[in-house]
């Protein structure tokens, strides 16, 4: 019965280029008339997902249903969707009218009907007097409008938009956002919008699908995504945030940054390790007084237009980003306070690195396609499958790729107040998570080593 | 100042030496003398005799053969070359690089090698020499040039154009016809003109594959004529006309090339 309002459903969709998995088990449904945004950093698989829905790629695994019909292997020209491409992809040899009429002419509609329909969409995108213009003579924003008109004139069930505003400057982008939103309301069809711009996603969408590493991290309304991020990736990617390691002491009491905070989250086990998110605008900053929950010293202060963005190091040694309308000078000791409602506690996805491995001999274990030395144990027999675990802070990174046992690329850096939590992609597929105090850059190529005594082996 | 005069007069001298043979042919096309080098006063009689059928029957048929072979070869090479270019463009970068290199080998290969190898190929396949072999041979050496003139056009094209056409409901065939071909047309036309001039210009490959059934193209005719002792006087105006035609075609190609860059 839910099926009747879902215009697109994607079930267990996976895709890979060569042996590199780009999408893993994607499940998603889009309702009729809904504005859904797929949001994620570049390389997260969002464009691949859209190209699969558009039919430009053939799905390797899973099922795509559009308008209640199975369309997984249907070629693009037979799907009831139309696409607005990233770089517009207007046909340069045709003028504005001919571009928009392209789809209608293929359907062999009578001339008068085509004329009428083109006129109508030109009015929707406010480009009435441009019919005879060459597309190359139009500005970026105007080309974008023609591209949208060319897609919606075919009255698709769903309009796919692949980063349609990426090539426009900021001011133009904001204007077009409003226009796209208005168009969505007027047309009443579903929009599936792909972007890496979180602000754009928050502004436009009914629902946001946050993606990273080929997986859906969270699906929710803009306010849910912002206020209740499902994990530290979402919290970090959407807006600014302070993310810290914490321990849930009891219901509504969490310890983090060396302090205890009242909060509103419950249902955790006692002493469960958690991630704590505090948005920089939710920390009150004021001259030191009795009202302070904790205190710190301002280490930097930058004017950002609407507010000042300040970094404050607390006396416990943790760094917080704080946004406030008032400026506090660098070097000043300030009082800080956070209300229980503004503390968001999230379950940790993992507490340490775990790998599937096999025993090689008494003192060696194989995982991540590599043989590692490990503490000797007599009850190991070769070729048994085991679970290997390595703590985040027991992984050593080297500047040079050639040092260490493994090569990797740093993919994601999360600042946890007093240390960095890195996601490192090993040999293109596997992940190692590393806690470190050293500063690395996204995309750095590194060597990885794990000391034998840090490798913990348990039976699978 | 002196340096400038010297350098420009050097360039002038160079150009005069380069074009002197052609200039002489053109100049002596405007006189009636049977022997090249005798000036017997200005006359357009040789030009008139070309167009009034005074021309030898064998010369006019050689001219027609040249044009027909050129048009057919250029047309076929344009189609084959365009298809090949589209294919190369959609390959993985590494294999595309390899195929592009293979494509340039026939261009750099000496004509005589191409001629002999095609001759041997046709003989071993048992294709009797004549129109067919000449046209096949011309298509062979023209196609790489078409590939080279279409590829840059493809590289500049927005990669989403073809997908946009599919998205709007075009079948793959219609998408190629209505979007890809119009986009590639300038490159295809340049390639066609280039192939045509190469074909009418060719002597070595033609000579080897033309057989001895009496088929003559302009180049083989002139060669035979010259060996028989003395050129037919009408060849002078004919050469002048061909030179001018090729010159104009080349100017057209160059104009198109500079226009594309804008």
CSV table of C-alpha atoms in Angstrom, one decimal, chain A:
chain,number,residue,atom,x,y,z
A,1,UNK,CA,0.0,0.0,0.0
A,2,UNK,CA,3.0,2.2,0.5
A,3,UNK,CA,4.0,1.3,-3.0
A,4,UNK,CA,1.2,3.4,-4.5
A,5,UNK,CA,2.8,6.7,-3.5
A,6,UNK,CA,6.4,5.7,-4.1
A,7,UNK,CA,7.5,6.9,-7.6
A,8,UNK,CA,11.0,5.5,-7.4
A,9,UNK,CA,12.2,2.6,-5.3
A,10,UNK,CA,15.7,1.4,-5.2
A,11,UNK,CA,16.3,-1.9,-3.5
A,12,UNK,CA,19.7,-3.5,-2.6
A,13,UNK,CA,21.4,-1.6,-5.4
A,14,UNK,CA,25.2,-2.2,-5.7
A,15,UNK,CA,27.6,-1.1,-8.3
A,16,UNK,CA,31.3,-1.3,-9.0
A,17,UNK,CA,33.8,0.0,-11.6
A,18,UNK,CA,36.3,-2.8,-12.2
A,19,UNK,CA,36.8,-4.2,-8.7
A,20,UNK,CA,36.2,-0.9,-7.0
A,21,UNK,CA,32.9,-0.9,-5.2
A,22,UNK,CA,31.2,2.5,-5.6
A,23,UNK,CA,27.7,1.7,-4.3
A,24,UNK,CA,26.9,-0.8,-1.6
A,25,UNK,CA,23.4,-2.1,-0.9
A,26,UNK,CA,21.5,1.2,-1.5
A,27,UNK,CA,17.8,1.2,-0.4
A,28,UNK,CA,15.8,4.3,-1.1
A,29,UNK,CA,12.3,5.4,-2.0
A,30,UNK,CA,11.0,8.6,-3.4
A,31,UNK,CA,7.4,9.7,-3.0
A,32,UNK,CA,5.3,11.4,-5.6
A,33,UNK,CA,6.0,15.1,-5.6
A,34,UNK,CA,8.8,14.9,-3.1
A,35,UNK,CA,12.1,16.8,-3.3
A,36,UNK,CA,14.9,14.5,-2.4
A,37,UNK,CA,18.5,15.5,-2.3
A,38,UNK,CA,21.4,13.1,-2.4
A,39,UNK,CA,24.2,14.8,-0.5
A,40,UNK,CA,27.8,13.7,-0.1
A,41,UNK,CA,31.4,14.6,-0.8
A,42,UNK,CA,32.9,14.0,-4.2
A,43,UNK,CA,33.6,10.4,-4.9
A,44,UNK,CA,30.9,9.1,-2.5
A,45,UNK,CA,28.9,7.5,-5.4
A,46,UNK,CA,26.0,10.0,-5.5
A,47,UNK,CA,26.4,10.7,-9.3
A,48,UNK,CA,26.7,7.0,-9.9
A,49,UNK,CA,23.4,6.4,-8.1
A,50,UNK,CA,21.7,9.1,-10.2
A,51,UNK,CA,23.2,7.7,-13.4
A,52,UNK,CA,21.8,4.3,-12.5
A,53,UNK,CA,18.4,5.7,-11.9
A,54,UNK,CA,18.6,7.6,-15.2
A,55,UNK,CA,19.7,4.5,-17.0
A,56,UNK,CA,23.1,5.7,-18.2
A,57,UNK,CA,24.7,2.9,-16.3
A,58,UNK,CA,23.5,-0.6,-16.0
A,59,UNK,CA,23.0,-1.8,-12.5
A,60,UNK,CA,25.1,-4.9,-11.6
A,61,UNK,CA,23.0,-5.8,-8.6
A,62,UNK,CA,19.7,-4.8,-7.1
A,63,UNK,CA,16.4,-3.5,-8.4
A,64,UNK,CA,15.2,-0.1,-9.6
A,65,UNK,CA,11.4,0.5,-9.9
A,66,UNK,CA,10.1,3.7,-11.5
A,67,UNK,CA,6.4,4.5,-11.6
A,68,UNK,CA,5.6,0.9,-10.4
A,69,UNK,CA,7.5,-0.7,-13.3
A,70,UNK,CA,10.8,-2.6,-12.9
A,71,UNK,CA,13.3,-0.6,-14.8
A,72,UNK,CA,16.7,-1.9,-13.7
A,73,UNK,CA,17.8,-2.8,-17.2
A,74,UNK,CA,15.6,-0.5,-19.3
A,75,UNK,CA,17.7,1.9,-21.5
A,76,UNK,CA,17.4,5.6,-20.7
A,77,UNK,CA,15.2,6.6,-23.6
A,78,UNK,CA,12.4,4.4,-22.3
A,79,UNK,CA,12.4,5.7,-18.7
A,80,UNK,CA,9.9,8.2,-17.5
A,81,UNK,CA,12.6,10.4,-16.1
A,82,UNK,CA,14.5,13.4,-17.5
A,83,UNK,CA,17.8,14.7,-16.5
A,84,UNK,CA,19.4,18.2,-16.0
A,85,UNK,CA,23.1,17.6,-16.5
A,86,UNK,CA,25.9,19.2,-14.6
A,87,UNK,CA,27.3,21.2,-17.5
A,88,UNK,CA,23.8,21.7,-19.0
A,89,UNK,CA,24.6,19.6,-22.2
A,90,UNK,CA,22.5,21.8,-24.4
A,91,UNK,CA,22.8,20.9,-28.1
A,92,UNK,CA,25.0,23.7,-29.5
A,93,UNK,CA,23.7,23.3,-33.1
A,94,UNK,CA,20.1,24.0,-32.1
A,95,UNK,CA,18.6,27.2,-30.8
A,96,UNK,CA,16.6,27.5,-27.6
A,97,UNK,CA,13.3,26.5,-29.1
A,98,UNK,CA,14.8,23.5,-30.9
A,99,UNK,CA,16.6,22.4,-27.8
A,100,UNK,CA,13.4,22.4,-25.8
A,101,UNK,CA,11.4,20.8,-28.6
A,102,UNK,CA,13.9,18.0,-29.1
A,103,UNK,CA,12.0,15.5,-26.9
A,104,UNK,CA,8.6,16.5,-28.2
A,105,UNK,CA,9.6,16.2,-31.8
A,106,UNK,CA,10.9,12.6,-31.2
A,107,UNK,CA,7.4,11.8,-29.9
A,108,UNK,CA,6.1,13.1,-33.2
A,109,UNK,CA,3.6,15.5,-31.6
A,110,UNK,CA,1.8,18.0,-34.0
A,111,UNK,CA,3.6,21.3,-34.5
A,112,UNK,CA,1.0,23.4,-32.7
A,113,UNK,CA,1.1,21.3,-29.6
A,114,UNK,CA,4.9,21.5,-29.5
A,115,UNK,CA,4.7,25.3,-30.0
A,116,UNK,CA,2.3,25.6,-27.1
A,117,UNK,CA,4.2,23.3,-24.7
A,118,UNK,CA,7.5,25.0,-25.4
A,119,UNK,CA,5.9,28.4,-24.8
A,120,UNK,CA,4.5,27.2,-21.5
A,121,UNK,CA,7.8,25.9,-20.1
A,122,UNK,CA,9.7,29.0,-21.3
A,123,UNK,CA,7.2,30.9,-19.2
A,124,UNK,CA,7.9,28.7,-16.2
A,125,UNK,CA,11.6,29.2,-16.4
A,126,UNK,CA,11.1,33.0,-17.3
A,127,UNK,CA,12.8,32.8,-20.7
A,128,UNK,CA,9.9,33.9,-22.8
A,129,UNK,CA,11.7,36.0,-25.4
A,130,UNK,CA,14.6,33.7,-26.0
A,131,UNK,CA,13.1,31.1,-28.4
A,132,UNK,CA,15.3,32.0,-31.4
A,133,UNK,CA,18.5,32.6,-29.5
A,134,UNK,CA,21.6,30.6,-30.0
A,135,UNK,CA,22.4,28.6,-26.8
A,136,UNK,CA,26.0,29.7,-26.9
A,137,UNK,CA,25.0,33.3,-26.6
A,138,UNK,CA,23.2,32.7,-23.2
A,139,UNK,CA,24.7,33.2,-19.8
A,140,UNK,CA,25.3,30.3,-17.4
A,141,UNK,CA,22.1,30.9,-15.5
A,142,UNK,CA,20.1,31.2,-18.7
A,143,UNK,CA,21.6,28.0,-20.1
A,144,UNK,CA,20.6,26.3,-16.9
A,145,UNK,CA,17.0,27.4,-17.3
A,146,UNK,CA,16.9,26.1,-20.8
A,147,UNK,CA,18.3,22.8,-19.6
A,148,UNK,CA,15.6,22.6,-17.0
A,149,UNK,CA,12.9,23.6,-19.5
A,150,UNK,CA,14.1,21.0,-22.0
A,151,UNK,CA,13.7,18.3,-19.3
A,152,UNK,CA,10.4,19.4,-17.8
A,153,UNK,CA,8.7,19.9,-21.1
A,154,UNK,CA,8.5,16.1,-21.5
A,155,UNK,CA,6.4,16.0,-18.3
A,156,UNK,CA,8.6,13.3,-16.6
A,157,UNK,CA,7.5,11.5,-13.4
A,158,UNK,CA,10.8,12.5,-11.9
A,159,UNK,CA,13.3,15.2,-12.7
A,160,UNK,CA,16.9,14.2,-12.0
A,161,UNK,CA,19.2,17.1,-11.4
A,162,UNK,CA,23.0,16.4,-11.3
A,163,UNK,CA,24.7,19.3,-9.4
A,164,UNK,CA,22.8,21.7,-11.7
A,165,UNK,CA,24.2,24.8,-10.0
A,166,UNK,CA,27.8,23.8,-9.5
A,167,UNK,CA,29.0,26.0,-12.4
A,168,UNK,CA,27.3,29.2,-11.3
A,169,UNK,CA,28.6,31.9,-9.0
A,170,UNK,CA,27.3,32.2,-5.5
A,171,UNK,CA,24.8,35.0,-6.0
A,172,UNK,CA,23.4,33.3,-9.1
A,173,UNK,CA,23.3,30.0,-7.3
A,174,UNK,CA,21.1,31.4,-4.5
A,175,UNK,CA,18.7,32.9,-6.9
A,176,UNK,CA,18.4,29.7,-8.9
A,177,UNK,CA,17.9,27.7,-5.7
A,178,UNK,CA,14.8,29.8,-5.0
A,179,UNK,CA,13.6,29.4,-8.6
A,180,UNK,CA,14.1,25.6,-8.5
A,181,UNK,CA,12.2,25.4,-5.3
A,182,UNK,CA,9.3,27.4,-6.8
A,183,UNK,CA,9.3,25.3,-9.9
A,184,UNK,CA,9.1,22.2,-7.9
A,185,UNK,CA,6.0,23.5,-6.1
A,186,UNK,CA,4.4,24.6,-9.4
A,187,UNK,CA,5.1,21.3,-11.3
A,188,UNK,CA,4.2,18.9,-8.5
A,189,UNK,CA,6.5,16.2,-9.8
A,190,UNK,CA,9.3,14.6,-7.8
A,191,UNK,CA,12.8,16.1,-7.9
A,192,UNK,CA,15.9,14.0,-7.3
A,193,UNK,CA,18.7,16.4,-6.7
A,194,UNK,CA,22.4,15.6,-6.4
A,195,UNK,CA,24.8,18.0,-4.7
A,196,UNK,CA,27.9,18.2,-2.5
A,197,UNK,CA,26.7,21.6,-1.1
A,198,UNK,CA,25.1,20.9,2.3
A,199,UNK,CA,23.6,24.4,2.5
A,200,UNK,CA,21.9,23.8,-0.9
A,201,UNK,CA,20.6,20.5,0.3
A,202,UNK,CA,19.2,22.0,3.5
A,203,UNK,CA,17.5,24.9,1.6
A,204,UNK,CA,15.8,22.9,-1.1
A,205,UNK,CA,14.9,19.4,0.2
A,206,UNK,CA,12.0,17.7,1.7
A,207,UNK,CA,14.3,14.8,2.5
A,208,UNK,CA,18.1,14.5,2.4
A,209,UNK,CA,20.0,11.3,1.7
A,210,UNK,CA,23.5,11.7,3.1
A,211,UNK,CA,26.0,9.4,1.3
A,212,UNK,CA,29.6,8.6,2.0
A,213,UNK,CA,31.9,5.8,0.6
A,214,UNK,CA,29.1,4.3,-1.5
A,215,UNK,CA,26.8,3.9,1.5
A,216,UNK,CA,23.8,5.8,2.8
A,217,UNK,CA,24.7,7.3,6.1
A,218,UNK,CA,21.3,8.8,7.0
A,219,UNK,CA,18.0,9.7,5.4
A,220,UNK,CA,15.9,12.4,7.0
A,221,UNK,CA,14.4,15.8,6.8
A,222,UNK,CA,16.8,18.8,6.8
A,223,UNK,CA,16.1,19.5,10.5
A,224,UNK,CA,16.5,15.8,11.4
A,225,UNK,CA,19.8,15.6,9.6
A,226,UNK,CA,21.1,18.8,11.2
A,227,UNK,CA,19.8,18.3,14.7
A,228,UNK,CA,20.0,14.5,15.0
A,229,UNK,CA,22.9,13.4,12.9
A,230,UNK,CA,23.1,9.6,12.8
A,231,UNK,CA,26.9,9.4,13.1
A,232,UNK,CA,30.0,11.5,13.3
A,233,UNK,CA,30.4,11.7,9.5
A,234,UNK,CA,26.9,13.3,9.1
A,235,UNK,CA,27.5,15.6,12.0
A,236,UNK,CA,30.8,16.8,10.5
A,237,UNK,CA,29.6,17.0,6.9
A,238,UNK,CA,26.4,19.0,7.6
A,239,UNK,CA,27.3,22.4,9.1
A,240,UNK,CA,30.1,23.0,11.6
A,241,UNK,CA,30.3,20.9,14.7
A,242,UNK,CA,32.4,20.0,17.7
A,243,UNK,CA,32.6,16.2,17.8
A,244,UNK,CA,34.1,14.6,20.9
A,245,UNK,CA,34.5,11.1,22.3
A,246,UNK,CA,32.3,10.6,25.3
A,247,UNK,CA,31.1,8.1,27.8
A,248,UNK,CA,27.4,7.7,28.7
A,249,UNK,CA,27.5,7.6,32.5
A,250,UNK,CA,23.8,7.1,33.0
A,251,UNK,CA,20.6,8.3,31.3
A,252,UNK,CA,20.8,12.0,30.6
A,253,UNK,CA,24.4,12.3,31.9
A,254,UNK,CA,27.4,12.1,29.6
A,255,UNK,CA,31.1,12.6,30.2
A,256,UNK,CA,33.1,14.3,27.5
A,257,UNK,CA,36.1,16.7,27.3
A,258,UNK,CA,36.9,15.8,30.9
A,259,UNK,CA,33.6,17.1,32.1
A,260,UNK,CA,30.2,15.8,32.9
A,261,UNK,CA,27.2,17.3,31.0
A,262,UNK,CA,23.5,16.9,31.5
A,263,UNK,CA,21.8,15.9,28.3
A,264,UNK,CA,18.5,14.6,27.0
A,265,UNK,CA,19.6,11.4,25.5
A,266,UNK,CA,18.8,8.0,27.1
A,267,UNK,CA,18.6,4.4,26.3
A,268,UNK,CA,22.4,3.8,26.2
A,269,UNK,CA,24.1,1.2,28.3
A,270,UNK,CA,25.9,2.6,31.3
A,271,UNK,CA,29.5,3.5,30.5
A,272,UNK,CA,28.8,3.0,26.8
A,273,UNK,CA,31.4,4.9,24.6
A,274,UNK,CA,29.6,7.5,22.4
A,275,UNK,CA,30.2,10.4,20.1
A,276,UNK,CA,29.0,13.7,21.3
A,277,UNK,CA,28.1,16.6,19.0
A,278,UNK,CA,27.8,20.2,20.0
A,279,UNK,CA,27.1,22.8,17.3
A,280,UNK,CA,29.3,25.9,17.6
A,281,UNK,CA,26.3,28.2,17.8
A,282,UNK,CA,24.9,26.2,20.8
A,283,UNK,CA,27.8,27.0,23.1
A,284,UNK,CA,27.3,30.1,25.2
A,285,UNK,CA,30.4,32.2,25.6
A,286,UNK,CA,30.7,35.1,28.1
A,287,UNK,CA,33.1,36.9,30.4
A,288,UNK,CA,34.2,34.5,33.2
A,289,UNK,CA,31.5,34.3,35.9
A,290,UNK,CA,29.8,31.9,38.2
A,291,UNK,CA,27.3,30.9,35.5
A,292,UNK,CA,30.1,29.1,33.6
A,293,UNK,CA,29.9,25.4,33.4
A,294,UNK,CA,33.5,25.3,32.2
A,295,UNK,CA,36.1,27.8,31.0
A,296,UNK,CA,38.8,28.2,28.5
A,297,UNK,CA,41.1,30.6,26.7
A,298,UNK,CA,40.3,32.1,23.3
A,299,UNK,CA,43.1,31.1,20.8
A,300,UNK,CA,41.7,32.6,17.6
A,301,UNK,CA,38.8,34.8,16.6
A,302,UNK,CA,37.7,35.4,13.0
A,303,UNK,CA,35.0,37.7,11.8
A,304,UNK,CA,32.6,35.8,9.4
A,305,UNK,CA,30.1,38.4,8.6
A,306,UNK,CA,27.1,37.4,10.7
A,307,UNK,CA,29.1,36.1,13.6
A,308,UNK,CA,32.6,35.7,15.0
A,309,UNK,CA,34.1,32.2,14.9
A,310,UNK,CA,36.3,31.6,17.8
A,311,UNK,CA,38.5,28.6,18.9
A,312,UNK,CA,38.6,28.2,22.7
A,313,UNK,CA,40.9,25.7,24.4
A,314,UNK,CA,39.4,24.6,27.7
A,315,UNK,CA,41.5,24.0,30.9
A,316,UNK,CA,41.0,20.3,30.4
A,317,UNK,CA,42.9,20.6,27.1
A,318,UNK,CA,40.1,20.3,24.6
A,319,UNK,CA,39.5,22.7,21.7
A,320,UNK,CA,36.0,24.0,20.9
A,321,UNK,CA,34.7,26.0,17.9
A,322,UNK,CA,32.2,28.6,19.0
A,323,UNK,CA,30.1,31.0,17.0
A,324,UNK,CA,28.8,34.1,18.7
A,325,UNK,CA,27.7,37.7,17.7
A,326,UNK,CA,30.1,39.1,20.2
A,327,UNK,CA,33.9,39.1,19.8
A,328,UNK,CA,36.1,37.9,22.6
A,329,UNK,CA,39.8,38.8,22.2
A,330,UNK,CA,42.5,36.2,21.7
A,331,UNK,CA,44.1,35.3,25.1
A,332,UNK,CA,41.1,36.1,27.1
A,333,UNK,CA,39.7,33.6,29.6
A,334,UNK,CA,36.0,33.1,29.0
A,335,UNK,CA,33.2,31.2,30.6
A,336,UNK,CA,31.3,28.5,28.6
A,337,UNK,CA,27.9,26.8,28.9
A,338,UNK,CA,25.9,24.3,27.0
A,339,UNK,CA,22.3,23.5,27.6
A,340,UNK,CA,21.3,19.9,27.9
A,341,UNK,CA,19.0,20.1,24.9
A,342,UNK,CA,21.9,21.2,22.6
A,343,UNK,CA,24.1,18.2,23.4
A,344,UNK,CA,23.5,15.4,20.9
A,345,UNK,CA,24.8,11.9,21.7
A,346,UNK,CA,25.4,9.3,19.0
A,347,UNK,CA,26.2,5.6,19.1
A,348,UNK,CA,29.7,4.9,18.0
A,349,UNK,CA,29.9,3.0,14.7
A,350,UNK,CA,33.0,1.1,16.0
A,351,UNK,CA,35.2,1.1,19.0
A,352,UNK,CA,38.3,-0.3,17.3
A,353,UNK,CA,39.4,-1.6,13.9
A,354,UNK,CA,38.2,-5.1,13.2
A,355,UNK,CA,39.3,-7.3,10.4
A,356,UNK,CA,38.6,-10.8,9.2
A,357,UNK,CA,41.8,-12.7,9.2
A,358,UNK,CA,43.4,-16.2,8.9
A,359,UNK,CA,46.1,-17.7,11.0
A,360,UNK,CA,49.4,-18.3,9.1
A,361,UNK,CA,51.4,-19.9,11.9
A,362,UNK,CA,51.9,-19.5,15.6
A,363,UNK,CA,53.1,-15.9,15.4
A,364,UNK,CA,51.7,-14.7,12.1
A,365,UNK,CA,48.2,-13.7,11.0
A,366,UNK,CA,47.0,-12.6,7.6
A,367,UNK,CA,44.5,-9.8,7.1
A,368,UNK,CA,44.0,-6.9,4.6
A,369,UNK,CA,45.9,-9.2,2.1
A,370,UNK,CA,49.1,-8.9,4.2
A,371,UNK,CA,50.8,-11.1,6.7
A,372,UNK,CA,51.5,-9.5,10.1
A,373,UNK,CA,53.5,-10.6,13.0
A,374,UNK,CA,51.4,-11.0,16.2
A,375,UNK,CA,51.9,-12.1,19.8
A,376,UNK,CA,52.7,-15.8,19.9
A,377,UNK,CA,50.1,-18.2,21.0
A,378,UNK,CA,50.3,-22.0,21.1
A,379,UNK,CA,46.7,-22.7,20.3
A,380,UNK,CA,46.7,-21.2,16.8
A,381,UNK,CA,46.4,-23.6,14.0
A,382,UNK,CA,47.1,-22.5,10.5
A,383,UNK,CA,44.2,-21.5,8.2
A,384,UNK,CA,41.7,-21.0,11.0
A,385,UNK,CA,39.6,-17.9,10.5
A,386,UNK,CA,39.9,-15.3,13.2
A,387,UNK,CA,38.8,-11.8,14.2
A,388,UNK,CA,41.6,-9.3,14.4
A,389,UNK,CA,41.2,-6.1,16.3
A,390,UNK,CA,43.5,-3.1,16.4
A,391,UNK,CA,42.9,0.0,18.6
A,392,UNK,CA,42.6,3.3,16.7
A,393,UNK,CA,45.7,4.8,18.4
A,394,UNK,CA,47.9,1.8,17.8
A,395,UNK,CA,48.3,2.3,14.1
A,396,UNK,CA,51.4,4.0,13.0
A,397,UNK,CA,51.4,6.3,9.9
A,398,UNK,CA,54.4,7.2,7.7
A,399,UNK,CA,55.0,10.1,5.3
A,400,UNK,CA,56.3,7.7,2.7
A,401,UNK,CA,54.2,5.1,1.0
A,402,UNK,CA,57.1,2.7,0.9
A,403,UNK,CA,57.5,2.5,4.7
A,404,UNK,CA,55.3,0.2,6.7
A,405,UNK,CA,53.4,-2.9,5.6
A,406,UNK,CA,50.5,-1.3,3.9
A,407,UNK,CA,49.9,1.7,1.6
A,408,UNK,CA,46.9,3.9,2.0
A,409,UNK,CA,45.2,7.2,1.3
A,410,UNK,CA,43.7,9.5,3.9
A,411,UNK,CA,40.1,10.0,3.0
A,412,UNK,CA,38.3,11.7,5.9
A,413,UNK,CA,39.6,13.7,8.8
A,414,UNK,CA,37.5,14.3,11.9
A,415,UNK,CA,38.8,16.6,14.6
A,416,UNK,CA,37.8,15.3,18.0
A,417,UNK,CA,38.7,18.3,20.2
A,418,UNK,CA,42.2,17.1,21.2
A,419,UNK,CA,43.1,14.6,18.5
A,420,UNK,CA,42.3,13.7,14.9
A,421,UNK,CA,40.3,10.6,13.8
A,422,UNK,CA,41.4,9.6,10.3
A,423,UNK,CA,39.7,7.3,7.9
A,424,UNK,CA,42.4,5.7,5.7
A,425,UNK,CA,41.5,3.7,2.6
A,426,UNK,CA,43.9,0.8,2.2
A,427,UNK,CA,44.6,-0.6,-1.3
A,428,UNK,CA,41.5,1.1,-2.7
A,429,UNK,CA,38.9,-0.9,-0.7
A,430,UNK,CA,39.4,-1.6,3.0
A,431,UNK,CA,39.3,1.0,5.7
A,432,UNK,CA,41.6,1.6,8.7
A,433,UNK,CA,40.6,4.1,11.4
A,434,UNK,CA,43.4,5.9,13.1
A,435,UNK,CA,43.6,8.3,16.1
A,436,UNK,CA,46.5,10.6,15.9
A,437,UNK,CA,47.8,14.0,17.2
A,438,UNK,CA,49.7,14.6,13.9
A,439,UNK,CA,48.3,16.8,11.3
A,440,UNK,CA,47.6,15.1,7.9
A,441,UNK,CA,45.9,16.3,4.8
A,442,UNK,CA,42.9,14.8,3.0
A,443,UNK,CA,44.3,12.7,0.1
A,444,UNK,CA,47.8,12.2,1.6
A,445,UNK,CA,49.4,9.0,0.5
A,446,UNK,CA,50.9,7.2,3.5
A,447,UNK,CA,52.5,4.1,4.7
A,448,UNK,CA,50.9,2.1,7.5
A,449,UNK,CA,52.4,-0.1,10.1
A,450,UNK,CA,50.9,-2.0,13.1
A,451,UNK,CA,53.2,-3.2,15.9
A,452,UNK,CA,52.9,-7.0,16.7
A,453,UNK,CA,51.9,-6.4,20.3
A,454,UNK,CA,49.0,-4.2,19.2
A,455,UNK,CA,47.4,-6.9,17.1
A,456,UNK,CA,44.7,-8.8,19.1
A,457,UNK,CA,43.5,-12.0,17.7
A,458,UNK,CA,40.4,-13.8,18.8
A,459,UNK,CA,38.6,-16.9,17.4
A,460,UNK,CA,36.0,-15.9,14.8
